[in-house]
């Protein structure tokens, strides 16, 4: 296949940035989307040009590092798929593909397609944990947990923190990310003692980072590579409102 | 003489006696002691969190943009623990025994027993943190079985166990960050160990965004930077996984243990072309229900589903009736290679075997039908119900396979082939997890200690968390108790100045070469040499050739590598170049180690040393030792031997027949 790539190039956070076009030929349908970028970068290096910077690591859809906005969609066209798992058989000969970084005020661009997502770490620091020190635990089977709740907690915990939800949202809201962690811990008995404080603190941190409000349109769920449900946002809202009425 | 410092006394009481007699540091002094942790995977994150909880001042570094992305996140199958929740006869002793045997008698009994002993507490700790392990309808934890064992002791969270455990450790770490006990440095790479009076006292790190070098002091430094499988270029490791932190430590005096012990995982998705950047693992848990086979006829080009049952060779079940498809990884990998080399491979490349779920789907479907009293369920209904069960157990793995290959594994068998996955070798450490440099520790995959010559499935997660949560918090006190009078060393101390100058010098050199070839060009060339000559099967001639070839490649690299951009900016190519420079040196050492170990054991298969039916043949008289290599300058290393003694488990030819 022959493809045209229009890629966002931005030298650093201060640079204004612009699109640049690249023609790539001999694209195999077995290639992953990031392997296409490897091939293009190899060529740019050989031509003495600056390769395109992008975040990536595990290349099996679990680390959450890769973060390309492809033809107007976070992680491209495939359902529940990260950029690294997207393969070129999704495209046809002659296609033009536009690739941008996540665009959100809370995710400043570092270079080209790589953005700074440390705001997510700070949201977790605000309360995305259970306050238990090492060595304090009781026997694991001393706390039976309803399988339905355990499965729902797992489904929420499957979030990979990639930020696609923010990129897909017209308000750049981080509600899906934040609610996934709040839900996971709220559904488990171990997480109950701190649940009110957790909801209040994590939401406050999310606002402080400059993420927008929830649009209730569900773009986040539609684009989430792990299929995290917006039911979690409903649960966050319930947790947050209950906390507001009842916390001491 | 290398002293592992294994405590005296009976195996079962070594660790408890150690814990009750080890030196302690009082809380007021802990506040004054600083610990640097390199890497935030299971070992690093758990160690950083646990030490901060105790009151130490911790600085944690990772090259990723967040601690949560460390490669432990990609572990799929599970974590072992001797809980015996299934009442199937498991015990600390059995986990210990399976691990020593699985490691082909090349691990220390004392270390392995401790690992088995603390395994149960890891599960308790993770559940307390909110790790959502799989559960039964009664609300209790579920288990499954893994290769190399005959009990069900593996805890799991679908095919994402590593993710869930890492996020547990990450959340504990972030909690300590919020409490001000840990200072976190994302997008930082450690490039040198700073030693003062022979002790590790800090690091030089590069801020990967600004490209600037930084000096950091610590009373102790913990290397938790994972394994070095990426020396092969193609492996299941993340693209960024590297040996640099461990290798810099090695060059500063830490011995490197058993570098040639690499694990080739039997169930990975085969290579599809030259563009391939990494390989994807399909969890070993798939071997619980899947059956592995090749056609009985050579060069059989029929579709898998067109090959009738009687023309299929279920070679693992045939060769190893007792363990069948659940033989340990090294055995399964070699058996696949043997079939493919003999001409029975499948797929376009002929370098693959089938992993088939057809039978499991029918079996589960029948169980469902019987549960629902559907005595007259049609074959179609049974298959549909069976697929639903398989989807619940392995759905995410099947989806992953479908995305990569474009084939539907519920309908047609998966094609798999072995790939480099884990490295048992690593920095040599004693019972305290301290390297041969005082104050410098190595935890998790970065050390060599517990898996011998072959790691059993679901044991890497166990070891990483054991080291971080339950071992280092005790053993580090043994060293730091004597350091309470050491004041933080000023960063303008000559040792820091010199170390930074050396790092800067190497970066300047790399940037200045401006040659013709990209870093990946050299990395791929190195990977090919390693895979061909130091991979699943090795022989003296090939290893000698590999050493010569790597030396030549190294010379070419330092003359002809091209790194675009500038040093003081975000420059991923420069990061890669530094890592490949270290891989080139490591690759040579791995070949030297493989050459001196003229026996087959675990993942290390020397063609000169095999039984009549092609199984690995150990040589306990000559090779029952840990090979610990001391760095003596470029291409020069000295071998030290730590003898291994077995008081409890008697080494025998491993048999899974």
PDB file of N, CA, C and O in Angstrom, chain A residues 1-6 21-31 33 36 39-40 43 71 88-98:
ATOM      1  N   UNK A   1       0.841  -1.204   0.000  1.00  0.00           N
ATOM      2  CA  UNK A   1       0.000   0.000   0.000  1.00  0.00           C
ATOM      3  C   UNK A   1       0.873   1.250   0.000  1.00  0.00           C
ATOM      4  O   UNK A   1       1.965   1.263   0.540  1.00  0.00           O
ATOM      5  N   UNK A   2       0.304   2.300  -0.565  1.00  0.00           N
ATOM      6  CA  UNK A   2       0.919   3.623  -0.509  1.00  0.00           C
ATOM      7  C   UNK A   2       0.005   4.517   0.309  1.00  0.00           C
ATOM      8  O   UNK A   2      -1.212   4.521   0.088  1.00  0.00           O
ATOM      9  N   UNK A   3       0.569   5.249   1.243  1.00  0.00           N
ATOM     10  CA  UNK A   3      -0.264   6.099   2.089  1.00  0.00           C
ATOM     11  C   UNK A   3       0.335   7.494   2.195  1.00  0.00           C
ATOM     12  O   UNK A   3       1.542   7.671   2.032  1.00  0.00           O
ATOM     13  N   UNK A   4      -0.529   8.472   2.494  1.00  0.00           N
ATOM     14  CA  UNK A   4      -0.053   9.813   2.823  1.00  0.00           C
ATOM     15  C   UNK A   4      -0.322  10.053   4.302  1.00  0.00           C
ATOM     16  O   UNK A   4      -1.452   9.866   4.750  1.00  0.00           O
ATOM     17  N   UNK A   5       0.713  10.428   5.009  1.00  0.00           N
ATOM     18  CA  UNK A   5       0.540  10.742   6.434  1.00  0.00           C
ATOM     19  C   UNK A   5       0.661  12.241   6.626  1.00  0.00           C
ATOM     20  O   UNK A   5       1.634  12.844   6.168  1.00  0.00           O
ATOM     21  N   UNK A   6      -0.326  12.825   7.306  1.00  0.00           N
ATOM     22  CA  UNK A   6      -0.210  14.231   7.698  1.00  0.00           C
ATOM     23  C   UNK A   6      -0.023  14.247   9.216  1.00  0.00           C
ATOM     24  O   UNK A   6      -0.944  13.893   9.956  1.00  0.00           O
ATOM     25  N   UNK A  21       3.423  16.657   5.705  1.00  0.00           N
ATOM     26  CA  UNK A  21       2.960  15.473   4.963  1.00  0.00           C
ATOM     27  C   UNK A  21       4.126  14.566   4.591  1.00  0.00           C
ATOM     28  O   UNK A  21       5.213  15.031   4.273  1.00  0.00           O
ATOM     29  N   UNK A  22       3.864  13.279   4.651  1.00  0.00           N
ATOM     30  CA  UNK A  22       4.878  12.286   4.272  1.00  0.00           C
ATOM     31  C   UNK A  22       4.202  11.221   3.409  1.00  0.00           C
ATOM     32  O   UNK A  22       3.093  10.771   3.724  1.00  0.00           O
ATOM     33  N   UNK A  23       4.868  10.831   2.344  1.00  0.00           N
ATOM     34  CA  UNK A  23       4.394   9.703   1.536  1.00  0.00           C
ATOM     35  C   UNK A  23       5.114   8.451   2.025  1.00  0.00           C
ATOM     36  O   UNK A  23       6.326   8.462   2.172  1.00  0.00           O
ATOM     37  N   UNK A  24       4.361   7.393   2.282  1.00  0.00           N
ATOM     38  CA  UNK A  24       5.001   6.140   2.673  1.00  0.00           C
ATOM     39  C   UNK A  24       4.532   5.049   1.719  1.00  0.00           C
ATOM     40  O   UNK A  24       3.328   4.848   1.537  1.00  0.00           O
ATOM     41  N   UNK A  25       5.490   4.370   1.114  1.00  0.00           N
ATOM     42  CA  UNK A  25       5.101   3.274   0.214  1.00  0.00           C
ATOM     43  C   UNK A  25       5.507   1.941   0.835  1.00  0.00           C
ATOM     44  O   UNK A  25       6.153   1.905   1.887  1.00  0.00           O
ATOM     45  N   UNK A  26       5.135   0.854   0.188  1.00  0.00           N
ATOM     46  CA  UNK A  26       5.430  -0.500   0.681  1.00  0.00           C
ATOM     47  C   UNK A  26       4.909  -0.741   2.090  1.00  0.00           C
ATOM     48  O   UNK A  26       5.590  -1.364   2.911  1.00  0.00           O
ATOM     49  N   UNK A  27       3.723  -0.267   2.366  1.00  0.00           N
ATOM     50  CA  UNK A  27       3.144  -0.527   3.688  1.00  0.00           C
ATOM     51  C   UNK A  27       2.492  -1.907   3.675  1.00  0.00           C
ATOM     52  O   UNK A  27       1.653  -2.186   2.823  1.00  0.00           O
ATOM     53  N   UNK A  28       2.914  -2.766   4.585  1.00  0.00           N
ATOM     54  CA  UNK A  28       2.342  -4.108   4.663  1.00  0.00           C
ATOM     55  C   UNK A  28       1.099  -4.084   5.555  1.00  0.00           C
ATOM     56  O   UNK A  28       1.055  -3.367   6.546  1.00  0.00           O
ATOM     57  N   UNK A  29       0.099  -4.884   5.196  1.00  0.00           N
ATOM     58  CA  UNK A  29      -1.134  -4.912   5.997  1.00  0.00           C
ATOM     59  C   UNK A  29      -0.870  -5.563   7.364  1.00  0.00           C
ATOM     60  O   UNK A  29      -1.662  -5.409   8.284  1.00  0.00           O
ATOM     61  N   UNK A  30       0.227  -6.308   7.486  1.00  0.00           N
ATOM     62  CA  UNK A  30       0.548  -6.947   8.764  1.00  0.00           C
ATOM     63  C   UNK A  30       1.237  -6.007   9.750  1.00  0.00           C
ATOM     64  O   UNK A  30       1.464  -6.358  10.901  1.00  0.00           O
ATOM     65  N   UNK A  31       1.605  -4.819   9.269  1.00  0.00           N
ATOM     66  CA  UNK A  31       2.285  -3.870  10.162  1.00  0.00           C
ATOM     67  C   UNK A  31       1.325  -3.298  11.175  1.00  0.00           C
ATOM     68  O   UNK A  31       0.153  -3.068  10.863  1.00  0.00           O
ATOM     69  N   UNK A  33       0.297   0.086  13.464  1.00  0.00           N
ATOM     70  CA  UNK A  33       0.338   1.510  13.146  1.00  0.00           C
ATOM     71  C   UNK A  33       1.662   2.128  13.601  1.00  0.00           C
ATOM     72  O   UNK A  33       2.229   2.988  12.933  1.00  0.00           O
ATOM     73  N   UNK A  36       4.524   1.378  11.315  1.00  0.00           N
ATOM     74  CA  UNK A  36       4.535   2.313  10.180  1.00  0.00           C
ATOM     75  C   UNK A  36       5.373   3.545  10.546  1.00  0.00           C
ATOM     76  O   UNK A  36       6.174   4.033   9.736  1.00  0.00           O
ATOM     77  N   UNK A  39       9.081   2.701  10.500  1.00  0.00           N
ATOM     78  CA  UNK A  39       9.619   2.668   9.140  1.00  0.00           C
ATOM     79  C   UNK A  39       9.844   4.102   8.635  1.00  0.00           C
ATOM     80  O   UNK A  39      10.895   4.425   8.070  1.00  0.00           O
ATOM     81  N   UNK A  40       8.860   4.975   8.880  1.00  0.00           N
ATOM     82  CA  UNK A  40       8.990   6.366   8.450  1.00  0.00           C
ATOM     83  C   UNK A  40      10.159   7.039   9.181  1.00  0.00           C
ATOM     84  O   UNK A  40      10.962   7.757   8.562  1.00  0.00           O
ATOM     85  N   UNK A  43      13.488   6.154   7.846  1.00  0.00           N
ATOM     86  CA  UNK A  43      13.753   6.889   6.607  1.00  0.00           C
ATOM     87  C   UNK A  43      14.164   8.327   6.909  1.00  0.00           C
ATOM     88  O   UNK A  43      15.130   8.845   6.343  1.00  0.00           O
ATOM     89  N   UNK A  71      -7.086  10.507  12.337  1.00  0.00           N
ATOM     90  CA  UNK A  71      -8.268  10.901  11.550  1.00  0.00           C
ATOM     91  C   UNK A  71      -9.434  11.298  12.460  1.00  0.00           C
ATOM     92  O   UNK A  71     -10.567  10.838  12.284  1.00  0.00           O
ATOM     93  N   UNK A  88      -2.354  -2.130   9.977  1.00  0.00           N
ATOM     94  CA  UNK A  88      -2.544  -1.383   8.740  1.00  0.00           C
ATOM     95  C   UNK A  88      -3.603  -1.993   7.830  1.00  0.00           C
ATOM     96  O   UNK A  88      -4.018  -1.369   6.864  1.00  0.00           O
ATOM     97  N   UNK A  89      -4.081  -3.209   8.169  1.00  0.00           N
ATOM     98  CA  UNK A  89      -5.160  -3.757   7.344  1.00  0.00           C
ATOM     99  C   UNK A  89      -6.449  -2.958   7.534  1.00  0.00           C
ATOM    100  O   UNK A  89      -7.422  -3.173   6.814  1.00  0.00           O
ATOM    101  N   UNK A  90      -6.406  -1.995   8.487  1.00  0.00           N
ATOM    102  CA  UNK A  90      -7.560  -1.102   8.658  1.00  0.00           C
ATOM    103  C   UNK A  90      -7.637  -0.067   7.527  1.00  0.00           C
ATOM    104  O   UNK A  90      -8.627   0.644   7.416  1.00  0.00           O
ATOM    105  N   UNK A  91      -6.576   0.043   6.720  1.00  0.00           N
ATOM    106  CA  UNK A  91      -6.525   1.112   5.706  1.00  0.00           C
ATOM    107  C   UNK A  91      -6.421   0.552   4.297  1.00  0.00           C
ATOM    108  O   UNK A  91      -6.078  -0.619   4.102  1.00  0.00           O
ATOM    109  N   UNK A  92      -6.702   1.430   3.331  1.00  0.00           N
ATOM    110  CA  UNK A  92      -6.639   1.030   1.924  1.00  0.00           C
ATOM    111  C   UNK A  92      -5.554   1.823   1.203  1.00  0.00           C
ATOM    112  O   UNK A  92      -5.205   2.928   1.630  1.00  0.00           O
ATOM    113  N   UNK A  93      -5.081   1.245   0.129  1.00  0.00           N
ATOM    114  CA  UNK A  93      -4.083   1.894  -0.700  1.00  0.00           C
ATOM    115  C   UNK A  93      -4.568   3.308  -1.082  1.00  0.00           C
ATOM    116  O   UNK A  93      -5.732   3.479  -1.447  1.00  0.00           O
ATOM    117  N   UNK A  94      -3.671   4.293  -0.942  1.00  0.00           N
ATOM    118  CA  UNK A  94      -4.025   5.649  -1.340  1.00  0.00           C
ATOM    119  C   UNK A  94      -4.640   6.504  -0.238  1.00  0.00           C
ATOM    120  O   UNK A  94      -4.864   7.695  -0.444  1.00  0.00           O
ATOM    121  N   UNK A  95      -4.920   5.910   0.903  1.00  0.00           N
ATOM    122  CA  UNK A  95      -5.535   6.672   2.008  1.00  0.00           C
ATOM    123  C   UNK A  95      -4.620   7.790   2.505  1.00  0.00           C
ATOM    124  O   UNK A  95      -3.395   7.665   2.470  1.00  0.00           O
ATOM    125  N   UNK A  96      -5.253   8.878   2.989  1.00  0.00           N
ATOM    126  CA  UNK A  96      -4.525   9.916   3.702  1.00  0.00           C
ATOM    127  C   UNK A  96      -4.902   9.804   5.177  1.00  0.00           C
ATOM    128  O   UNK A  96      -6.079   9.713   5.506  1.00  0.00           O
ATOM    129  N   UNK A  97      -3.891   9.782   6.039  1.00  0.00           N
ATOM    130  CA  UNK A  97      -4.169   9.620   7.467  1.00  0.00           C
ATOM    131  C   UNK A  97      -3.606  10.833   8.211  1.00  0.00           C
ATOM    132  O   UNK A  97      -2.425  11.155   8.077  1.00  0.00           O
ATOM    133  N   UNK A  98      -4.470  11.473   9.000  1.00  0.00           N
ATOM    134  CA  UNK A  98      -4.054  12.650   9.769  1.00  0.00           C
ATOM    135  C   UNK A  98      -3.776  12.219  11.213  1.00  0.00           C
ATOM    136  O   UNK A  98      -4.623  11.587  11.846  1.00  0.00           O
TER     137      UNK A  98
END
